[in-house]
Coordinates of C-alpha atoms in Angstrom, one line a residue:
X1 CA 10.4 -28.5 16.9
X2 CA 7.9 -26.3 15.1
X3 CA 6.3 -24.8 18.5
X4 CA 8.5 -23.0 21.2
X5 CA 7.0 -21.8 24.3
X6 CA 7.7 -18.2 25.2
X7 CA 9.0 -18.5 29.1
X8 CA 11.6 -15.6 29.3
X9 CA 11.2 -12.2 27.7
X10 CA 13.7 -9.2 26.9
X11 CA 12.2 -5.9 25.8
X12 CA 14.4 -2.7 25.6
X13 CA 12.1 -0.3 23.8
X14 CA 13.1 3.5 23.2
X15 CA 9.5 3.9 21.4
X16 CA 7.7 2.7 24.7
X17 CA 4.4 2.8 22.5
X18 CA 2.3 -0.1 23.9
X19 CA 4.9 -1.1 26.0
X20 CA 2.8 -1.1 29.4
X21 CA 0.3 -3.2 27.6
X22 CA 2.7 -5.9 26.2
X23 CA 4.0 -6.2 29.6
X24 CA 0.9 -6.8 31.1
X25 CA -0.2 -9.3 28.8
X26 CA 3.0 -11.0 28.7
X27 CA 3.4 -11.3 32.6
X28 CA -0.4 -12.5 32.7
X29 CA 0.8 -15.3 30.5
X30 CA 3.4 -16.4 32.9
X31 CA 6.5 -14.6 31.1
X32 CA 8.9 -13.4 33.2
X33 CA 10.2 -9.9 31.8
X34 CA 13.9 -8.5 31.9
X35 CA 14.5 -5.4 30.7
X36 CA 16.9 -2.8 30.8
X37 CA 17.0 0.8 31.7
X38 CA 14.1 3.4 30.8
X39 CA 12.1 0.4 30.0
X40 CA 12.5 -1.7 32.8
X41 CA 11.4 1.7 34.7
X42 CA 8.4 2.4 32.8
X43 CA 7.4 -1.3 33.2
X44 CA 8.5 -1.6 36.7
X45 CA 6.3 2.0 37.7
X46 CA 3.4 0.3 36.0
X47 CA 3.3 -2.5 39.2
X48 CA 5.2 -4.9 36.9
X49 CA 7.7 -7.6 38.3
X50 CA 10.9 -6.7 36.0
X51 CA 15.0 -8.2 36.8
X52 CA 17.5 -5.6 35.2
X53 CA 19.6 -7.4 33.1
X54 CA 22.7 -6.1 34.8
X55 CA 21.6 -8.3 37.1
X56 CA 21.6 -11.2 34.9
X57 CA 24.9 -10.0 33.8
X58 CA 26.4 -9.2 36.8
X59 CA 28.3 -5.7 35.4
X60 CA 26.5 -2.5 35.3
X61 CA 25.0 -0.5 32.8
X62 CA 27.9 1.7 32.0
X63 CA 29.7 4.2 29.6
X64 CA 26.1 6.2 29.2
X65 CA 24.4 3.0 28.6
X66 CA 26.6 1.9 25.8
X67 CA 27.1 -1.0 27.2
X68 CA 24.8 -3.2 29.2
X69 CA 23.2 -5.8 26.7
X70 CA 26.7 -7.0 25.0
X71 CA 27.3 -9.9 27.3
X72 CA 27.4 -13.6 26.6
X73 CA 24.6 -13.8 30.0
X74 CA 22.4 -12.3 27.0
X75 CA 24.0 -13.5 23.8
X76 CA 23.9 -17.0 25.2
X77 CA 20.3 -17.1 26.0
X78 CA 19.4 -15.7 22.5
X79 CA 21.8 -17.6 20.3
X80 CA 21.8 -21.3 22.2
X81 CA 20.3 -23.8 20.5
X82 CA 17.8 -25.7 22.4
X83 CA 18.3 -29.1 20.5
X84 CA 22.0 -29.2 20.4
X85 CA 23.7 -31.2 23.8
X86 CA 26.6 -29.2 23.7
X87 CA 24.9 -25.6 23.7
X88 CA 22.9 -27.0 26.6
X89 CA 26.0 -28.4 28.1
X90 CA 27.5 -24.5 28.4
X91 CA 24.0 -22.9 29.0
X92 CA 24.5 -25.2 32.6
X93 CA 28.3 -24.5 32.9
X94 CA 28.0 -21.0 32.4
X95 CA 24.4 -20.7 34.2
X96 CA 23.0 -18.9 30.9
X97 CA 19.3 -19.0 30.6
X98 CA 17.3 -19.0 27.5
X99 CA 15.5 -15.7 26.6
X100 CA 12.4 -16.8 23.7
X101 CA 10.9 -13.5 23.2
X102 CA 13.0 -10.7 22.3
X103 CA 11.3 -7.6 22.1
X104 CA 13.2 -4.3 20.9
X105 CA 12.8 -1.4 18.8
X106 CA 16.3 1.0 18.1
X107 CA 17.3 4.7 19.3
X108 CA 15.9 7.2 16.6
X109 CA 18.5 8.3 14.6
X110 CA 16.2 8.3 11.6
X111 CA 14.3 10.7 13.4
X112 CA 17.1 12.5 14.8
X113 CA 18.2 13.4 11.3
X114 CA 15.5 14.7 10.0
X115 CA 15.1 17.1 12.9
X116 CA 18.3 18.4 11.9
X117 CA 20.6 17.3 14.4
X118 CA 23.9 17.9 14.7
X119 CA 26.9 15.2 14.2
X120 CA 27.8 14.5 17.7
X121 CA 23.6 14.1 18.2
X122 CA 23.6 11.4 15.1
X123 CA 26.6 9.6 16.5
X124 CA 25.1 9.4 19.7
X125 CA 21.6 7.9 18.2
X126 CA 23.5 5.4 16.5
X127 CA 22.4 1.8 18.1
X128 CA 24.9 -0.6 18.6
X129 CA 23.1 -3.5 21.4
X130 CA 20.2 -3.5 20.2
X131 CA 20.9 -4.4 16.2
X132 CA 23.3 -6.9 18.0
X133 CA 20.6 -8.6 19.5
X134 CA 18.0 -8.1 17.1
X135 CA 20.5 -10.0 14.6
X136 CA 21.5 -12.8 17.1
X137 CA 17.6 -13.5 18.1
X138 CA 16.5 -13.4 14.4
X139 CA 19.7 -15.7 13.4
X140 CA 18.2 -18.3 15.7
X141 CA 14.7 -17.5 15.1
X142 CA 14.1 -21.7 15.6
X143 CA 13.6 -21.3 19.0
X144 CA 13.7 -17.6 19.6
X145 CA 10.5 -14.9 18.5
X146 CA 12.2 -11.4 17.6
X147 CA 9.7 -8.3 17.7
X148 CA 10.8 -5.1 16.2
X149 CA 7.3 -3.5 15.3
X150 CA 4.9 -1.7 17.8
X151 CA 2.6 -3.0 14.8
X152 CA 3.5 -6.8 15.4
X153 CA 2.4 -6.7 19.6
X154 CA -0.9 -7.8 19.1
X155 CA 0.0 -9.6 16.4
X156 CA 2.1 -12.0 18.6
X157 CA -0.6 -11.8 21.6
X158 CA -2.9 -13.1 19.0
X159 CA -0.2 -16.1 18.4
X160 CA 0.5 -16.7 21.7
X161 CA -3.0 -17.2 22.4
X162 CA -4.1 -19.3 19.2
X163 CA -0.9 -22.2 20.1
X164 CA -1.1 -22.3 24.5
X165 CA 1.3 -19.8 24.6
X166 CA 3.6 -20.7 22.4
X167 CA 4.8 -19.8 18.9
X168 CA 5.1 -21.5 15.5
X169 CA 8.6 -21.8 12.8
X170 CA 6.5 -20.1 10.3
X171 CA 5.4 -17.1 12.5
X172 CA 9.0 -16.8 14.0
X173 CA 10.1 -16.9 9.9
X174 CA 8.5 -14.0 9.6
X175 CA 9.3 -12.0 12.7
X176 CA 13.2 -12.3 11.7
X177 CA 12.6 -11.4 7.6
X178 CA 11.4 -8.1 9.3
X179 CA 13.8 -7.9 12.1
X180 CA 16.7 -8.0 9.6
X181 CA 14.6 -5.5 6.7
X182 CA 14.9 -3.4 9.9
X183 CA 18.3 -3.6 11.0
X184 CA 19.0 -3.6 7.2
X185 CA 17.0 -0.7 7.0
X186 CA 18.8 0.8 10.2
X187 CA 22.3 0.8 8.7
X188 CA 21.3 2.0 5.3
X189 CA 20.0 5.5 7.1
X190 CA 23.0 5.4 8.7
X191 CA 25.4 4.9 6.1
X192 CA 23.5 7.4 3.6
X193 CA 23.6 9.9 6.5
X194 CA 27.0 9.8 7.2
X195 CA 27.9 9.8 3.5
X196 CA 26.5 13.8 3.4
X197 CA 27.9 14.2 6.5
X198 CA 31.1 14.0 5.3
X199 CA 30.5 15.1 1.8
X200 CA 31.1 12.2 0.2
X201 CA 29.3 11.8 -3.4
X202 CA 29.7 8.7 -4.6
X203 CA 30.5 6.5 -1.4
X204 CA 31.9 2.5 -2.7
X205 CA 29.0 1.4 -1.3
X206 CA 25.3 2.2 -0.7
X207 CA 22.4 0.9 0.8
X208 CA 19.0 1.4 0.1
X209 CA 15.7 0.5 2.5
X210 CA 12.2 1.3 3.0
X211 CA 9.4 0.1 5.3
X212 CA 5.9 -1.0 3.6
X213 CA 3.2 1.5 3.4
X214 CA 1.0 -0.6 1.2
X215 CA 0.5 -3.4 -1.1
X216 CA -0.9 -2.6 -4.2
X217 CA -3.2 -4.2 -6.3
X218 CA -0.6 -4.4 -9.1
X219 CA 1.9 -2.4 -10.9
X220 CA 1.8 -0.5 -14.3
X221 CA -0.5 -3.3 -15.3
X222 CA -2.4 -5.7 -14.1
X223 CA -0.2 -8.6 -14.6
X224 CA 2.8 -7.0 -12.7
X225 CA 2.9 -7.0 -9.1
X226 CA 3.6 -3.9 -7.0
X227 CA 4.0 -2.3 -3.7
X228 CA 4.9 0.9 -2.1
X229 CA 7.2 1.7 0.5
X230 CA 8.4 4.3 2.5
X231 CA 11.7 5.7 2.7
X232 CA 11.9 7.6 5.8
X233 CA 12.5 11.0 5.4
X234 CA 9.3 12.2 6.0
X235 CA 9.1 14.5 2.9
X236 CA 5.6 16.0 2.5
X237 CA 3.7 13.6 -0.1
X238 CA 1.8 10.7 -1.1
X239 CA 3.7 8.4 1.5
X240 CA 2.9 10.9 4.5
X241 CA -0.2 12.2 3.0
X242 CA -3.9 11.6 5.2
X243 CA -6.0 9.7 2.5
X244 CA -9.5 10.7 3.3
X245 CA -11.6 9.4 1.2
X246 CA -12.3 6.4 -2.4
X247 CA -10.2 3.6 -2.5
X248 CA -6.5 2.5 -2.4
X249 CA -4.4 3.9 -4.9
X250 CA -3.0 2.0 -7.1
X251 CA 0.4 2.2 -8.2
X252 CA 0.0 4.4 -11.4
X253 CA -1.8 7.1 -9.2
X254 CA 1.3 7.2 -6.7
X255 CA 3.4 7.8 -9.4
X256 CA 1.0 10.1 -10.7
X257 CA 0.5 12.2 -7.8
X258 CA 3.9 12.5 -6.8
X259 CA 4.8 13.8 -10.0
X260 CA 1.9 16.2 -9.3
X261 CA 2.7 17.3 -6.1
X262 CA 6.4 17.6 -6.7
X263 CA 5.2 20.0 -9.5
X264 CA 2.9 21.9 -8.0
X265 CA 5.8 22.6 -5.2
X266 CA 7.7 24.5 -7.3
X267 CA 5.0 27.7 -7.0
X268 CA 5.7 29.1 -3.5
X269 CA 2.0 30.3 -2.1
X270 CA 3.1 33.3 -1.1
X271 CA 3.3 34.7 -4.2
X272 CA -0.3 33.4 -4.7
X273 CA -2.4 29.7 -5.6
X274 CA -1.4 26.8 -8.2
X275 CA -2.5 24.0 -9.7
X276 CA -1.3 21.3 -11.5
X277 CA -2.9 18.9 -13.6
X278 CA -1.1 16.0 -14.0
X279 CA -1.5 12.9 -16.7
X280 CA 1.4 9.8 -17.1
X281 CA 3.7 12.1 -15.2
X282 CA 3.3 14.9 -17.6
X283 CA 1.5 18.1 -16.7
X284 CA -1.2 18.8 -18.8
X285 CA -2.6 22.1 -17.4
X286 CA -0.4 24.3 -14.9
X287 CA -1.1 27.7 -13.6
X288 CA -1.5 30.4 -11.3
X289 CA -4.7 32.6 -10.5
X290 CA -5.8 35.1 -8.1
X291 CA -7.6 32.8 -6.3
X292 CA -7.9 28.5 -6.5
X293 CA -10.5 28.9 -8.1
X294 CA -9.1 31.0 -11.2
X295 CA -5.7 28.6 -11.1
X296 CA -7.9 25.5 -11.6
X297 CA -9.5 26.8 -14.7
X298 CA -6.6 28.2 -16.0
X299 CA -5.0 24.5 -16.1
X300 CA -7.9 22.9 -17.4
X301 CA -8.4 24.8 -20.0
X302 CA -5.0 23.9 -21.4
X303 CA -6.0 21.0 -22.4
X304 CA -9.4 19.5 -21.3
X305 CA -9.4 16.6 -22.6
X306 CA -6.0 15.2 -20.5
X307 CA -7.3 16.5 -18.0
X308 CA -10.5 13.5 -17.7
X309 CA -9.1 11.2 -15.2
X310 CA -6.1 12.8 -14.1
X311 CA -4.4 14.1 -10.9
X312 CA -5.1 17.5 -9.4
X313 CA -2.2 19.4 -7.4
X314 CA -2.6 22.1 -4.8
X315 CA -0.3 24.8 -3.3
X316 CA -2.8 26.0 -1.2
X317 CA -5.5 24.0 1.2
X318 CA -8.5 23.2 -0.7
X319 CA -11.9 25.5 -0.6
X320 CA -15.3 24.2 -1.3
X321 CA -15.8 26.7 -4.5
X322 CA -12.4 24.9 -6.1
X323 CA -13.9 21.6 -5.3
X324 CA -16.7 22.4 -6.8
X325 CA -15.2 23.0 -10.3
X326 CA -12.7 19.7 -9.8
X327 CA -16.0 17.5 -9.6
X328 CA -17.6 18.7 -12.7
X329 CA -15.1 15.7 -14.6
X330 CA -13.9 12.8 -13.3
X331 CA -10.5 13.2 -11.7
X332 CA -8.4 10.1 -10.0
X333 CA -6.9 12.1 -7.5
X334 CA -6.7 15.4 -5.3
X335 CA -3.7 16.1 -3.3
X336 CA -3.1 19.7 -1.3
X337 CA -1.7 21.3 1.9
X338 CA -4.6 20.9 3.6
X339 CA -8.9 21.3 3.4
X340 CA -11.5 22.9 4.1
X341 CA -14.4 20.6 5.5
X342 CA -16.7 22.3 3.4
X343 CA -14.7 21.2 0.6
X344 CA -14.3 17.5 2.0
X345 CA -18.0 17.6 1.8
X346 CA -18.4 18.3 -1.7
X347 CA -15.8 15.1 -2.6
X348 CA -17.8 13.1 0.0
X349 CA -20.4 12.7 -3.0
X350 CA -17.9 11.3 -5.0
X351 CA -16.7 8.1 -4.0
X352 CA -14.1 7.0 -6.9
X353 CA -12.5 10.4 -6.0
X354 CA -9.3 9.9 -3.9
X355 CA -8.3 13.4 -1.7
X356 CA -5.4 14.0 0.2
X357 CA -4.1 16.2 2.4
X358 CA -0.2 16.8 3.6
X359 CA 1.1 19.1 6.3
X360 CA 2.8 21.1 4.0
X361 CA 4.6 21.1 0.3
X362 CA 7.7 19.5 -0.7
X363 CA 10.7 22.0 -0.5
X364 CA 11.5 22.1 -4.2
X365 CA 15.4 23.2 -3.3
X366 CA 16.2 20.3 -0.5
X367 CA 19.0 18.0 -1.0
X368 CA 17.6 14.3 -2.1
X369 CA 18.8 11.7 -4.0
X370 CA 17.2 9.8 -6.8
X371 CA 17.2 6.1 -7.6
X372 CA 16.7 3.8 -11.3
X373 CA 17.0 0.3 -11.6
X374 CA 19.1 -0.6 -14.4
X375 CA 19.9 -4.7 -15.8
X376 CA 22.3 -5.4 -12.6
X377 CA 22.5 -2.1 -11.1
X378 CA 21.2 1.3 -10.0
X379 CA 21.4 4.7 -11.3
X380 CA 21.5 7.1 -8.6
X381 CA 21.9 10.8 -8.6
X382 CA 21.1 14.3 -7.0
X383 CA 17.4 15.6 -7.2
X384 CA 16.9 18.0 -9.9
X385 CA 16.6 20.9 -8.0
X386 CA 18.4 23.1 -10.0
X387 CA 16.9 27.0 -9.8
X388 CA 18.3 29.7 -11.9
X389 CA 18.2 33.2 -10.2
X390 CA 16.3 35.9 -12.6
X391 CA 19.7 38.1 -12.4
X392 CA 21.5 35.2 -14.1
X393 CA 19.0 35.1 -17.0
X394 CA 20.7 36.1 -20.0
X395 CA 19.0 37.7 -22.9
X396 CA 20.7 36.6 -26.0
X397 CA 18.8 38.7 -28.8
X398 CA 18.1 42.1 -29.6
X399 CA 14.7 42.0 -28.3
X400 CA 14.1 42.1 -24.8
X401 CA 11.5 40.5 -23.0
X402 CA 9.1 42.8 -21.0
X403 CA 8.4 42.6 -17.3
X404 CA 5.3 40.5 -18.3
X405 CA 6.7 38.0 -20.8
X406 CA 9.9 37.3 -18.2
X407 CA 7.5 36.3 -15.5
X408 CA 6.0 33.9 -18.2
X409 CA 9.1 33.0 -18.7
X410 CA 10.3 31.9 -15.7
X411 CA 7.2 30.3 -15.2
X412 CA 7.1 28.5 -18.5
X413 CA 10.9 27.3 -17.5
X414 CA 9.2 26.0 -13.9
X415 CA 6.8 23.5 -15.4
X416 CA 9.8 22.4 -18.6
X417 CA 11.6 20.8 -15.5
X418 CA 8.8 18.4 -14.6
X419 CA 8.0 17.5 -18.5
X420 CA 9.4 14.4 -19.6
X421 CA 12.0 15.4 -22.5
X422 CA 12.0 16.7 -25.1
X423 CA 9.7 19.4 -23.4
X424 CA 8.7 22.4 -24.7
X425 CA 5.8 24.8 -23.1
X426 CA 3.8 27.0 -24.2
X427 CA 3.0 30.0 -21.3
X428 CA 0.7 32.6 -21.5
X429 CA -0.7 34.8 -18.8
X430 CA 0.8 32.8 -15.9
X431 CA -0.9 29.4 -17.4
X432 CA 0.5 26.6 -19.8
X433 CA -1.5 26.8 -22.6
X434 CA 0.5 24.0 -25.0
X435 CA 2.6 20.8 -23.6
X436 CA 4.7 18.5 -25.4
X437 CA 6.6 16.1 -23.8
X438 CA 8.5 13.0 -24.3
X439 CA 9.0 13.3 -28.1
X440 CA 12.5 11.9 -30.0
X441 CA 12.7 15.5 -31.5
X442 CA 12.2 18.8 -30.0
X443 CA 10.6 20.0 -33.2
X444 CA 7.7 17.1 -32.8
X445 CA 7.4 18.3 -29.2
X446 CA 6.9 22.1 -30.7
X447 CA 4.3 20.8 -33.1
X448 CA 2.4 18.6 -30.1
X449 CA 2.2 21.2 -27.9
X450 CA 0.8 23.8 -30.7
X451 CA -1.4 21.4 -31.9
X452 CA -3.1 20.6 -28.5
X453 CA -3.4 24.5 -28.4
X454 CA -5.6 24.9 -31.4
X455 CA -7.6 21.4 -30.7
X456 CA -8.3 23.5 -27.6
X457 CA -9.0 27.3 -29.2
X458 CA -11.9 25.5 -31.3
X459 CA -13.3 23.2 -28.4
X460 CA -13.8 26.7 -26.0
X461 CA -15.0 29.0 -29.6
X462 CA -11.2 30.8 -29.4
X463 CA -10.9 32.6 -32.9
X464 CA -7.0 32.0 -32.9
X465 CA -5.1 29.5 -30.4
X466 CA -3.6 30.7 -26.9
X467 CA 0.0 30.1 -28.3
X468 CA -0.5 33.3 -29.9
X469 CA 2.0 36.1 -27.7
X470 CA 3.0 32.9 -25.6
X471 CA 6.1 32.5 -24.1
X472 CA 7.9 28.9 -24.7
X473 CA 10.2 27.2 -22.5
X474 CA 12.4 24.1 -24.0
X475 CA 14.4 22.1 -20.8
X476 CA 16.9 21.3 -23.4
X477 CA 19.3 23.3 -26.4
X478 CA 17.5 23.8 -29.7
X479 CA 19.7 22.3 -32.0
X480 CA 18.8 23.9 -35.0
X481 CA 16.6 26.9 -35.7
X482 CA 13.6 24.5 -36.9
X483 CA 12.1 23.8 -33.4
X484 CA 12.5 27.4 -32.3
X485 CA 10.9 28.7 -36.0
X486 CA 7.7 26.0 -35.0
X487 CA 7.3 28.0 -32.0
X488 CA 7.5 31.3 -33.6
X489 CA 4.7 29.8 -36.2
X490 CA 2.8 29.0 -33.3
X491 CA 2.1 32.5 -32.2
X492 CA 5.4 32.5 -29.7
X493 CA 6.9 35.9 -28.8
X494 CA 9.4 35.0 -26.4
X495 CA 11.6 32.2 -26.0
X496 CA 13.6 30.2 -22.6
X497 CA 16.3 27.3 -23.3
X498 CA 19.3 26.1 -21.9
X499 CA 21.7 27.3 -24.9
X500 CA 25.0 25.7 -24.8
X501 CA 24.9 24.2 -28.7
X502 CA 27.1 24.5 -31.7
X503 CA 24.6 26.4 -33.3
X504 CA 23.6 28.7 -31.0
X505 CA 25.0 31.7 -33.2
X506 CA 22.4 30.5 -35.8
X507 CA 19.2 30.1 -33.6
X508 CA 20.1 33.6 -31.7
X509 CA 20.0 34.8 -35.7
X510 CA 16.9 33.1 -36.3
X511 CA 15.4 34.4 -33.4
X512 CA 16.3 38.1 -34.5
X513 CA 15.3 37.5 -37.7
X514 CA 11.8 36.4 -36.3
X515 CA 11.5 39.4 -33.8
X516 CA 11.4 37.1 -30.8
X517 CA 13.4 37.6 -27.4
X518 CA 15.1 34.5 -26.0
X519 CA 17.0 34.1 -22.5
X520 CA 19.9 31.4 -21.9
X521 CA 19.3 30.1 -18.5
X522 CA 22.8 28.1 -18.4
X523 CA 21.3 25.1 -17.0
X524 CA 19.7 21.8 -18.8
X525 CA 16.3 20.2 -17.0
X526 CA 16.2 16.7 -18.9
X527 CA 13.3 14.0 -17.0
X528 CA 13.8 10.6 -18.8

């Protein structure tokens, strides 16, 4: 039977968004309502006719509400089926009546953890009755409608009105592919919480969920198919920015911007604005100014030409002057902590421009784990959040670096992190001013990057390129000398890499030999 009439309704909400309304609509339709505790309240102090389902059950909600909904009264009336003589047969015996709309949506432990709650608090949110009757619903989604969304209430209103109150196979389909992604969903925050909870690195198992945020056009290119999805942790970025303005992003942009943001993240704004330009996930301008203004510039005149159709990161809200300058080319997107209206105003004009605004920046040191598909599996592994303290710097050469060219330094070793490898980047003055990433040989990377720099000495009238008294970060060991001499040839005074390689002895020589500082850090920053 593809239509089933919706007589007998159980909702046990703890988001009781819309709840009053459902209600309504559902007992105006003739549906009688059961519920159980803080929702049976809410809908019985809006002038609703509601029965308790310990009364249906006969036992009392008990052990602090752990139990009231595990009962075959319940179980029975979600998981009989309607066509078959002999679950009809017990319904009778056993006075069990059918329930067709099932209505719930779990306790929030996702939200729980990321308010920081403690263990007993996590344990506590766990939900045990109501993924048991979100499963047994779905699992007999034939005759039974299962509704796990706020989002899906009108949705079902709408259904209900279209078939004489009753529902179709296809719509109930649907219902339960969403009811178990969210009971799927459900378990896998559980089970990744409780793996940190207990320290456990590399638990046997894993799960991994998210909850649709949009579909996209396509993917990488047009002939793939693509869509995004949120993973619930609420970290500041493109899936809980504000979009206020051009159209959708596609799936490139996301990719894009987060790579951006992420970026951008690493420059707290205390110590003053940022921006990063970002093109294929690889900066192409990054730097710091005394005011937004002065940090946008800065970037873009790295490389200028990148920069046409790329992604613009903020650490600070955005000001109308700053906007000013970003509109002046055509750039994708604009993502910041925030602004100004005046500066909303100036993108208004600019329709193909995408701007969005977050509550805050990523924390660049929090605890996250990373995921790749591989052929039949999944890589997954910490974050790269790895930070070296300046007083663990160690200067390897007989030159040291001044005060100056160790902030450039540190910044230079910032941005390396978020450069697909081999990276090496060219600082100078608190702003990149050569990138070269993703190259099969560091010394290709070293030529890129001072390439770009001299491309962009002669586009601005420069009489000699800004590599000259740079500082260069490489995320990974030299190998030999040769990348690190490229450097030096490119005007490079000062030198950051991870060290750690059997020739070490010989590039610390070279380095001497060329008059150039250079500071082990101890720690590698690969991005495949």
């Amino acid at each position: 039977m593809t239509l089933q009439p919706i007589r007998r309704a159980l909702l046990s909400v703890s988001d009781k968004t819309g709840l009053i309304d459902l209600g309504r609509a559902l007992a105006d339709r003739g549906v009688v309502l059961l519920s159980t505790g803080g929702t049976a309240k809410a809908l019985r102090d809006a002038g609703l006719d509601v029965t308790d389902v310990a009364e249906v059950t006969g036992f009392p909600e008990m052990m602090d509400g752990r139990v009231k909904t595990l009962h075959p009264m319940v179980h029975g009336g979600l998981l009989a089926l309607r066509d078959d003589a002999g679950h009809v047969k017990a319904m009778e015996d056993h006075g069990i009546a059918p329930i067709d709309l099932l209505v719930v949506n779990l306790y929030p432990f996702e939200e729980t953890v990321s308010q920081g709650g403690d263990y007993a608090d996590c344990i506590e949110n766990i939900d045990i009755g109501g993924p048991a009757m979100i499963r047994a619903a779905a699992k007999n989604h034939a005759f039974v409608s299962t509704v796990v969304d706020v989002a899906d209430y009108d949705v079902l209103l709408a259904e209900l009105d279209a078939n004489d109150g009753q529902t179709t196979l296809a719509f109930r389909q649907r219902l339960a592919q969403t009811a178990y992604a969210r009971t799927g969903a459900y378990d896998a925050a559980v089970s990744t919480w409780m793996a940190g909870a207990i320290d456990l690195a590399t638990p046997r198992r894993r799960a991994f969920a998210g909850e649709l945020r949009q579909e996209l056009r396509y993917g990488e290119n047009p002939h793939q198919t693509a869509s995004f999805y949120a993973d619930g942790t609420g970290r500041p970025g493109v899936a809980t920015a504000e979009q206020h303005q051009g159209k959708a992003l596609s799936y490139n942009n996301i990719n894009d911007t987060d790579a951006a943001f992420e970026l951008v993240a690493e420059f707290d704004p205390a110590e003053g604005p940022a921006v990063a330009i970002i093109k294929h996930a690889n900066p192409c301008g990054v730097a710091r100014g005394a005011t937004l203004l002065e940090a946008y510039r800065k970037a873009f005149d790295c490389d200028r030409t990148s920069a046409f159709g790329g992604i613009v990161a903020l650490n600070t809200a955005l000001d109308e002057e700053t906007a000013q300058a970003i509109v002046e080319i055509f750039t994708e997107v604009v993502i910041a902590p925030g602004a100004s209206d005046a500066a909303k105003a100036v993108f208004a004009a600019k329709k193909n421009l995408r701007l969005l605004t977050t509550d805050s920046l990523p924390d660049p040191k929090a605890a996250q784990l990373t995921y790749r598909q591989v052929a039949g599996g999944m890589l997954v592994q910490d974050k790269d959040t790895g930070h070296v303290p300046a007083d663990d710097l160690r200067v390897v050469t007989k030159v040291q670096p001044t005060d100056a060219q160790m902030a450039d330094l540190q910044f230079a070793w910032k941005v390396a992190k978020h450069v697909k490898s081999n990276a090496i980047v060219y600082v100078k003055d608190g702003a990149t001013v050569g990138v070269g990433a993703g190259q099969m040989s560091r010394l290709d990377s070293a030529l890129i990057a001072a390439k770009k720099s001299e491309r962009m000495a002669e586009a601005m009238g420069l009489d000699k390129p800004l590599t000259i008294g740079s500082a260069v970060a490489s995320d990974a060991f030299f190998p030999f000398a040769d990348g690190l001499m490229e450097a030096a040839a490119a005007g490079a005074t000062c030198v950051i890499q991870p060290g750690g390689s059997m020739r070490d002895n010989e590039v610390i020589a070279a380095a001497d030999d060329a008059g150039i500082a250079m500071v082990f850090t101890g720690m590698r920053h690969f991005r495949h």
